[in-house]
C-alpha atoms as a PDB file:
ATOM      1  CA  MET A   1     156.852 137.384  89.933  1.00  0.00           C
ATOM      2  CA  SER A   2     159.928 138.419  91.867  1.00  0.00           C
ATOM      3  CA  TYR A   3     163.539 139.005  90.844  1.00  0.00           C
ATOM      4  CA  PHE A   4     165.096 137.270  87.831  1.00  0.00           C
ATOM      5  CA  GLU A   5     168.500 135.865  87.089  1.00  0.00           C
ATOM      6  CA  SER A   6     168.121 136.480  83.370  1.00  0.00           C
ATOM      7  CA  ARG A   7     171.115 134.512  82.158  1.00  0.00           C
ATOM      8  CA  LEU A   8     172.447 131.347  83.753  1.00  0.00           C
ATOM      9  CA  PRO A   9     174.722 129.572  81.250  1.00  0.00           C
ATOM     10  CA  VAL A  10     174.690 125.768  81.477  1.00  0.00           C
ATOM     11  CA  LYS A  11     176.080 122.801  79.584  1.00  0.00           C
ATOM     12  CA  ILE A  12     173.009 120.642  79.195  1.00  0.00           C
ATOM     13  CA  GLU A  13     175.091 117.572  78.364  1.00  0.00           C
ATOM     14  CA  ASP A  14     176.153 117.549  82.047  1.00  0.00           C
ATOM     15  CA  ILE A  15     172.760 117.342  83.721  1.00  0.00           C
ATOM     16  CA  LYS A  16     174.248 116.801  87.184  1.00  0.00           C
ATOM     17  CA  ASN A  17     176.128 120.086  86.892  1.00  0.00           C
ATOM     18  CA  VAL A  18     172.947 121.839  85.767  1.00  0.00           C
ATOM     19  CA  GLN A  19     171.083 120.442  88.772  1.00  0.00           C
ATOM     20  CA  ASN A  20     173.863 121.595  91.116  1.00  0.00           C
ATOM     21  CA  ARG A  21     173.716 125.116  89.708  1.00  0.00           C
ATOM     22  CA  LEU A  22     169.955 125.274  90.047  1.00  0.00           C
ATOM     23  CA  GLU A  23     170.023 123.846  93.577  1.00  0.00           C
ATOM     24  CA  PHE A  24     172.530 126.558  94.467  1.00  0.00           C
ATOM     25  CA  CYS A  25     170.109 129.142  93.065  1.00  0.00           C
ATOM     26  CA  GLU A  26     167.396 127.661  95.278  1.00  0.00           C
ATOM     27  CA  LYS A  27     169.615 127.992  98.336  1.00  0.00           C
ATOM     28  CA  LEU A  28     170.255 131.632  97.458  1.00  0.00           C
ATOM     29  CA  GLY A  29     166.510 132.197  97.225  1.00  0.00           C
ATOM     30  CA  ILE A  30     166.460 132.969  93.493  1.00  0.00           C
ATOM     31  CA  ARG A  31     162.957 132.137  92.324  1.00  0.00           C
ATOM     32  CA  ASN A  32     163.114 132.929  88.582  1.00  0.00           C
ATOM     33  CA  VAL A  33     165.969 131.655  86.436  1.00  0.00           C
ATOM     34  CA  ILE A  34     166.457 131.901  82.681  1.00  0.00           C
ATOM     35  CA  LEU A  35     168.721 129.060  81.550  1.00  0.00           C
ATOM     36  CA  GLU A  36     170.933 129.484  78.518  1.00  0.00           C
ATOM     37  CA  TYR A  37     172.444 126.563  76.666  1.00  0.00           C
ATOM     38  CA  ASN A  38     176.168 127.353  76.785  1.00  0.00           C
ATOM     39  CA  GLY A  39     176.633 126.506  73.135  1.00  0.00           C
ATOM     40  CA  ASN A  40     176.356 128.861  70.201  1.00  0.00           C
ATOM     41  CA  SER A  41     172.989 128.822  68.400  1.00  0.00           C
ATOM     42  CA  LYS A  42     171.793 125.743  70.297  1.00  0.00           C
ATOM     43  CA  ILE A  43     168.127 125.131  71.029  1.00  0.00           C
ATOM     44  CA  ILE A  44     167.355 123.501  74.386  1.00  0.00           C
ATOM     45  CA  PRO A  45     165.570 120.173  73.776  1.00  0.00           C
ATOM     46  CA  LEU A  46     162.128 119.576  75.263  1.00  0.00           C
ATOM     47  CA  ASN A  47     163.174 116.303  76.904  1.00  0.00           C
ATOM     48  CA  PHE A  48     165.916 118.144  78.823  1.00  0.00           C
ATOM     49  CA  LYS A  49     163.390 120.698  80.072  1.00  0.00           C
ATOM     50  CA  LYS A  50     161.064 117.979  81.342  1.00  0.00           C
ATOM     51  CA  LYS A  51     163.900 116.173  83.091  1.00  0.00           C
ATOM     52  CA  ILE A  52     165.358 119.238  84.807  1.00  0.00           C
ATOM     53  CA  GLU A  53     162.010 120.635  85.993  1.00  0.00           C
ATOM     54  CA  LYS A  54     160.901 117.524  87.879  1.00  0.00           C
ATOM     55  CA  GLU A  55     162.352 118.140  91.342  1.00  0.00           C
ATOM     56  CA  LEU A  56     162.947 121.877  91.430  1.00  0.00           C
ATOM     57  CA  HIS A  57     160.997 124.657  93.101  1.00  0.00           C
ATOM     58  CA  ILE A  58     162.219 127.368  90.734  1.00  0.00           C
ATOM     59  CA  ASN A  59     160.391 129.067  87.891  1.00  0.00           C
ATOM     60  CA  LEU A  60     162.522 128.024  84.932  1.00  0.00           C
ATOM     61  CA  PHE A  61     162.624 129.754  81.565  1.00  0.00           C
ATOM     62  CA  TYR A  62     164.934 129.201  78.602  1.00  0.00           C
ATOM     63  CA  ARG A  63     166.954 131.214  76.147  1.00  0.00           C
ATOM     64  CA  SER A  64     169.168 130.430  73.185  1.00  0.00           C
ATOM     65  CA  ASN A  65     172.073 132.662  72.212  1.00  0.00           C
ATOM     66  CA  LEU A  66     173.155 133.267  68.639  1.00  0.00           C
ATOM     67  CA  ARG A  67     176.693 134.600  68.491  1.00  0.00           C
ATOM     68  CA  THR A  68     178.493 135.423  65.239  1.00  0.00           C
ATOM     69  CA  ASP A  69     180.149 138.400  63.575  1.00  0.00           C
ATOM     70  CA  ASP A  70     179.417 137.190  60.038  1.00  0.00           C
ATOM     71  CA  PHE A  71     176.226 138.786  58.723  1.00  0.00           C
ATOM     72  CA  ASP A  72     175.318 136.097  56.175  1.00  0.00           C
ATOM     73  CA  GLU A  73     175.991 133.342  58.700  1.00  0.00           C
ATOM     74  CA  PHE A  74     173.826 135.179  61.213  1.00  0.00           C
ATOM     75  CA  LYS A  75     170.835 135.295  58.869  1.00  0.00           C
ATOM     76  CA  THR A  76     171.234 131.605  58.075  1.00  0.00           C
ATOM     77  CA  ARG A  77     171.436 130.614  61.730  1.00  0.00           C
ATOM     78  CA  LEU A  78     168.495 132.798  62.690  1.00  0.00           C
ATOM     79  CA  LYS A  79     166.227 130.704  60.460  1.00  0.00           C
ATOM     80  CA  LYS A  80     166.695 127.834  62.938  1.00  0.00           C
ATOM     81  CA  PHE A  81     164.673 129.871  65.417  1.00  0.00           C
ATOM     82  CA  ASN A  82     161.617 130.478  63.222  1.00  0.00           C
ATOM     83  CA  LYS A  83     159.504 128.167  65.375  1.00  0.00           C
ATOM     84  CA  VAL A  84     161.091 128.529  68.792  1.00  0.00           C
ATOM     85  CA  SER A  85     159.125 129.925  71.726  1.00  0.00           C
ATOM     86  CA  ASP A  86     162.143 130.300  74.007  1.00  0.00           C
ATOM     87  CA  ILE A  87     163.851 133.655  74.483  1.00  0.00           C
ATOM     88  CA  ILE A  88     166.266 134.397  71.624  1.00  0.00           C
ATOM     89  CA  SER A  89     169.331 136.564  72.182  1.00  0.00           C
ATOM     90  CA  VAL A  90     171.917 137.791  69.699  1.00  0.00           C
ATOM     91  CA  GLU A  91     175.502 138.700  70.539  1.00  0.00           C
ATOM     92  CA  SER A  92     177.797 140.263  67.941  1.00  0.00           C
ATOM     93  CA  VAL A  93     180.354 143.012  67.525  1.00  0.00           C
ATOM     94  CA  ASN A  94     179.133 143.479  63.938  1.00  0.00           C
ATOM     95  CA  LYS A  95     176.857 146.536  63.848  1.00  0.00           C
ATOM     96  CA  ASP A  96     174.928 145.198  60.833  1.00  0.00           C
ATOM     97  CA  VAL A  97     174.096 142.059  62.813  1.00  0.00           C
ATOM     98  CA  GLN A  98     173.067 144.158  65.803  1.00  0.00           C
ATOM     99  CA  LEU A  99     170.787 146.407  63.746  1.00  0.00           C
ATOM    100  CA  TYR A 100     169.164 143.477  61.925  1.00  0.00           C
ATOM    101  CA  ALA A 101     168.597 141.660  65.221  1.00  0.00           C
ATOM    102  CA  ALA A 102     167.154 144.774  66.853  1.00  0.00           C
ATOM    103  CA  LYS A 103     164.369 145.000  64.248  1.00  0.00           C
ATOM    104  CA  ASP A 104     163.670 141.266  63.829  1.00  0.00           C
ATOM    105  CA  SER A 105     160.599 140.087  65.722  1.00  0.00           C
ATOM    106  CA  ARG A 106     162.179 136.701  66.444  1.00  0.00           C
ATOM    107  CA  VAL A 107     164.884 138.320  68.581  1.00  0.00           C
ATOM    108  CA  ASP A 108     164.114 139.247  72.183  1.00  0.00           C
ATOM    109  CA  ILE A 109     167.544 140.451  73.317  1.00  0.00           C
ATOM    110  CA  VAL A 110     170.482 142.189  71.698  1.00  0.00           C
ATOM    111  CA  SER A 111     173.161 141.362  74.240  1.00  0.00           C
ATOM    112  CA  PHE A 112     176.099 143.528  75.231  1.00  0.00           C
ATOM    113  CA  SER A 113     177.180 141.252  78.064  1.00  0.00           C
ATOM    114  CA  ASP A 114     180.603 140.598  76.578  1.00  0.00           C
ATOM    115  CA  LYS A 115     183.354 142.976  77.713  1.00  0.00           C
ATOM    116  CA  LYS A 116     184.408 143.583  74.086  1.00  0.00           C
ATOM    117  CA  ILE A 117     180.973 143.750  72.515  1.00  0.00           C
ATOM    118  CA  ILE A 118     179.704 146.301  75.037  1.00  0.00           C
ATOM    119  CA  LYS A 119     181.876 148.981  73.418  1.00  0.00           C
ATOM    120  CA  SER A 120     179.962 148.601  70.133  1.00  0.00           C
ATOM    121  CA  ILE A 121     176.553 149.629  71.479  1.00  0.00           C
ATOM    122  CA  SER A 122     174.955 152.434  69.475  1.00  0.00           C
ATOM    123  CA  PRO A 123     171.920 154.760  69.637  1.00  0.00           C
ATOM    124  CA  GLY A 124     170.573 153.074  66.470  1.00  0.00           C
ATOM    125  CA  VAL A 125     170.358 149.659  68.109  1.00  0.00           C
ATOM    126  CA  ILE A 126     168.774 151.124  71.234  1.00  0.00           C
ATOM    127  CA  SER A 127     166.171 152.958  69.133  1.00  0.00           C
ATOM    128  CA  LEU A 128     165.261 149.847  67.128  1.00  0.00           C
ATOM    129  CA  THR A 129     164.884 147.653  70.213  1.00  0.00           C
ATOM    130  CA  LYS A 130     162.509 150.228  71.669  1.00  0.00           C
ATOM    131  CA  GLN A 131     160.440 150.205  68.467  1.00  0.00           C
ATOM    132  CA  ASN A 132     160.344 146.401  68.425  1.00  0.00           C
ATOM    133  CA  ASN A 133     159.676 146.006  72.178  1.00  0.00           C
ATOM    134  CA  SER A 134     162.840 143.962  72.601  1.00  0.00           C
ATOM    135  CA  PHE A 135     165.686 144.481  75.054  1.00  0.00           C
ATOM    136  CA  ILE A 136     169.326 145.439  75.444  1.00  0.00           C
ATOM    137  CA  GLU A 137     171.257 143.239  77.877  1.00  0.00           C
ATOM    138  CA  PHE A 138     174.124 144.080  80.198  1.00  0.00           C
ATOM    139  CA  SER A 139     175.794 141.561  82.508  1.00  0.00           C
ATOM    140  CA  LEU A 140     177.776 141.878  85.714  1.00  0.00           C
ATOM    141  CA  ALA A 141     180.099 138.913  85.110  1.00  0.00           C
ATOM    142  CA  PRO A 142     182.931 141.106  83.699  1.00  0.00           C
ATOM    143  CA  ILE A 143     183.327 142.945  87.010  1.00  0.00           C
ATOM    144  CA  MET A 144     184.176 139.621  88.703  1.00  0.00           C
ATOM    145  CA  GLU A 145     187.479 139.637  86.792  1.00  0.00           C
ATOM    146  CA  SER A 146     190.356 138.666  89.114  1.00  0.00           C
ATOM    147  CA  ASN A 147     192.859 140.929  87.365  1.00  0.00           C
ATOM    148  CA  LYS A 148     192.319 144.291  89.068  1.00  0.00           C
ATOM    149  CA  VAL A 149     193.397 146.343  86.041  1.00  0.00           C
ATOM    150  CA  LEU A 150     190.963 144.522  83.754  1.00  0.00           C
ATOM    151  CA  GLN A 151     188.266 144.598  86.416  1.00  0.00           C
ATOM    152  CA  SER A 152     188.582 148.383  86.665  1.00  0.00           C
ATOM    153  CA  LYS A 153     188.404 148.699  82.870  1.00  0.00           C
ATOM    154  CA  ASN A 154     185.331 146.468  82.683  1.00  0.00           C
ATOM    155  CA  PHE A 155     183.663 148.448  85.442  1.00  0.00           C
ATOM    156  CA  ARG A 156     184.256 151.761  83.666  1.00  0.00           C
ATOM    157  CA  ASN A 157     182.816 150.396  80.412  1.00  0.00           C
ATOM    158  CA  LEU A 158     179.768 149.033  82.197  1.00  0.00           C
ATOM    159  CA  TYR A 159     179.211 152.366  83.940  1.00  0.00           C
ATOM    160  CA  ARG A 160     179.619 154.312  80.702  1.00  0.00           C
ATOM    161  CA  PHE A 161     177.355 152.242  78.492  1.00  0.00           C
ATOM    162  CA  ILE A 162     174.592 151.529  80.996  1.00  0.00           C
ATOM    163  CA  ASN A 163     174.344 155.259  81.561  1.00  0.00           C
ATOM    164  CA  LEU A 164     174.230 155.817  77.789  1.00  0.00           C
ATOM    165  CA  ALA A 165     171.354 153.333  77.604  1.00  0.00           C
ATOM    166  CA  ARG A 166     169.564 155.087  80.457  1.00  0.00           C
ATOM    167  CA  LYS A 167     170.042 158.478  78.825  1.00  0.00           C
ATOM    168  CA  LEU A 168     168.444 157.143  75.628  1.00  0.00           C
ATOM    169  CA  LYS A 169     165.636 155.518  77.649  1.00  0.00           C
ATOM    170  CA  ALA A 170     166.526 152.023  76.459  1.00  0.00           C
ATOM    171  CA  ASN A 171     164.576 148.910  77.317  1.00  0.00           C
ATOM    172  CA  TYR A 172     167.239 146.929  79.137  1.00  0.00           C
ATOM    173  CA  ILE A 173     167.825 144.015  81.470  1.00  0.00           C
ATOM    174  CA  ILE A 174     170.782 143.234  83.704  1.00  0.00           C
ATOM    175  CA  SER A 175     171.872 139.633  84.184  1.00  0.00           C
ATOM    176  CA  GLY A 176     174.584 137.963  86.207  1.00  0.00           C
ATOM    177  CA  ASN A 177     175.750 135.601  83.453  1.00  0.00           C
ATOM    178  CA  PHE A 178     178.096 133.948  85.938  1.00  0.00           C
ATOM    179  CA  VAL A 179     179.931 130.839  84.774  1.00  0.00           C
ATOM    180  CA  ASN A 180     181.623 130.238  88.143  1.00  0.00           C
ATOM    181  CA  LEU A 181     179.100 128.775  90.570  1.00  0.00           C
ATOM    182  CA  PHE A 182     180.416 130.748  93.524  1.00  0.00           C
ATOM    183  CA  ASP A 183     180.092 134.065  91.699  1.00  0.00           C
ATOM    184  CA  LEU A 184     176.304 133.638  91.748  1.00  0.00           C
ATOM    185  CA  ARG A 185     174.441 136.224  93.804  1.00  0.00           C
ATOM    186  CA  HIS A 186     170.796 136.874  94.572  1.00  0.00           C
ATOM    187  CA  PRO A 187     169.497 139.669  92.305  1.00  0.00           C
ATOM    188  CA  ARG A 188     168.860 141.810  95.387  1.00  0.00           C
ATOM    189  CA  ALA A 189     172.614 141.792  96.037  1.00  0.00           C
ATOM    190  CA  LEU A 190     173.263 142.664  92.375  1.00  0.00           C
ATOM    191  CA  ILE A 191     170.796 145.540  92.618  1.00  0.00           C
ATOM    192  CA  SER A 192     172.714 146.865  95.611  1.00  0.00           C
ATOM    193  CA  VAL A 193     175.965 146.694  93.629  1.00  0.00           C
ATOM    194  CA  CYS A 194     174.413 148.469  90.652  1.00  0.00           C
ATOM    195  CA  HIS A 195     172.933 151.205  92.819  1.00  0.00           C
ATOM    196  CA  THR A 196     176.046 151.796  94.903  1.00  0.00           C
ATOM    197  CA  LEU A 197     178.755 151.462  92.262  1.00  0.00           C
ATOM    198  CA  LEU A 198     176.956 152.354  89.032  1.00  0.00           C
ATOM    199  CA  GLY A 199     174.585 154.981  90.399  1.00  0.00           C
ATOM    200  CA  ILE A 200     171.460 153.427  88.896  1.00  0.00           C
ATOM    201  CA  PRO A 201     168.224 154.434  90.680  1.00  0.00           C
ATOM    202  CA  PHE A 202     166.283 151.665  92.395  1.00  0.00           C
ATOM    203  CA  ASP A 203     163.193 152.153  90.225  1.00  0.00           C
ATOM    204  CA  SER A 204     165.271 151.581  87.076  1.00  0.00           C
ATOM    205  CA  LEU A 205     166.893 148.524  88.641  1.00  0.00           C
ATOM    206  CA  LYS A 206     163.532 146.988  89.496  1.00  0.00           C
ATOM    207  CA  LYS A 207     162.613 147.265  85.826  1.00  0.00           C
ATOM    208  CA  ALA A 208     165.921 145.649  84.792  1.00  0.00           C
ATOM    209  CA  PHE A 209     165.632 142.751  87.260  1.00  0.00           C
ATOM    210  CA  ILE A 210     161.860 142.246  87.564  1.00  0.00           C
ATOM    211  CA  THR A 211     159.542 144.057  85.153  1.00  0.00           C
ATOM    212  CA  ASN A 212     161.462 143.782  81.886  1.00  0.00           C
ATOM    213  CA  PRO A 213     162.417 140.089  82.244  1.00  0.00           C
ATOM    214  CA  LYS A 214     158.776 139.340  83.024  1.00  0.00           C
ATOM    215  CA  ILE A 215     157.666 141.182  79.864  1.00  0.00           C
ATOM    216  CA  MET A 216     160.333 139.357  77.852  1.00  0.00           C
ATOM    217  CA  VAL A 217     159.234 135.922  79.107  1.00  0.00           C
ATOM    218  CA  ARG A 218     155.587 136.677  78.361  1.00  0.00           C
ATOM    219  CA  LYS A 219     156.406 137.923  74.870  1.00  0.00           C
ATOM    220  CA  ALA A 220     158.335 134.734  74.057  1.00  0.00           C
ATOM    221  CA  ARG A 221     155.571 132.503  75.430  1.00  0.00           C
ATOM    222  CA  GLU A 222     152.919 134.251  73.366  1.00  0.00           C
ATOM    223  CA  ARG A 223     154.531 133.263  70.087  1.00  0.00           C
ATOM    224  CA  LYS A 224     152.198 131.079  68.073  1.00  0.00           C
ATOM    225  CA  PHE A 225     154.336 127.946  68.083  1.00  0.00           C
ATOM    226  CA  GLU A 226     153.736 124.442  69.323  1.00  0.00           C
ATOM    227  CA  GLU A 227     156.685 122.836  71.083  1.00  0.00           C
ATOM    228  CA  VAL A 228     156.613 119.075  70.621  1.00  0.00           C
ATOM    229  CA  GLU A 229     159.061 116.230  70.596  1.00  0.00           C
ATOM    230  CA  THR A 230     160.017 114.514  67.354  1.00  0.00           C
ATOM    231  CA  GLY A 231     157.404 112.010  66.230  1.00  0.00           C
ATOM    232  CA  VAL A 232     154.589 113.525  68.287  1.00  0.00           C
ATOM    233  CA  LYS A 233     151.451 114.617  66.428  1.00  0.00           C
ATOM    234  CA  ILE A 234     149.339 117.580  67.481  1.00  0.00           C
ATOM    235  CA  ILE A 235     145.566 117.195  67.333  1.00  0.00           C
ATOM    236  CA  LYS A 236     143.815 120.532  67.551  1.00  0.00           C
ATOM    237  CA  GLU A 237     140.100 121.247  67.170  1.00  0.00           C
ATOM    238  CA  GLY A 238     139.569 117.826  65.655  1.00  0.00           C
ATOM    239  CA  VAL A 239     142.188 118.282  62.933  1.00  0.00           C
ATOM    240  CA  GLU A 240     145.418 116.302  62.960  1.00  0.00           C
ATOM    241  CA  ASN A 241     148.452 118.337  61.978  1.00  0.00           C
ATOM    242  CA  ARG A 242     150.843 116.467  59.712  1.00  0.00           C
END
């Protein structure tokens, strides 16, 4: 597998818009795309996946994002994902949520993509994700900020905390997470930006854009869940599951 765009937010209710975004990815030469339902704690339906995959020549994968700063609400919402084989990410400024997510086997990513949340990253979360073979996420969307003062601030934070993660030998991925269609870039271009402006070595960037997303996808797919539409029965080894 080649480079990944590890986070492409979409509104699945607007399937034409989703198709346009994916066709644009095809034109850019992006071969592996992880789609995220742009709705908090939403699971992408199987019928949507079947519909969107029909006419595309992209390797599509899926992730759901759980975002909340309330610890009790987080634990309640997480139960929705007990039998989900898509990638699960958690985004929260609450350190208790982060730590719980980092050690929960259902969670694949503890995301620090948000320009406010990134400042809450801690060595404890990094350590727990390493123990659990899950990942920290950074995104480049904040450096596309049009306000130059805010852009500079976002860039400094990204530089600071990615280098903290590298120092602590974190498992991490880097995504675009671009909402604006015309901000999308091929991961090779993003690697060049990260190397030139953030000083990240190419071998580390290949892990963040190729190796680690591949591991993450495989880990999610290996979960022992059956993904079926409502009303469909599974017959396995001669036994009908009810």
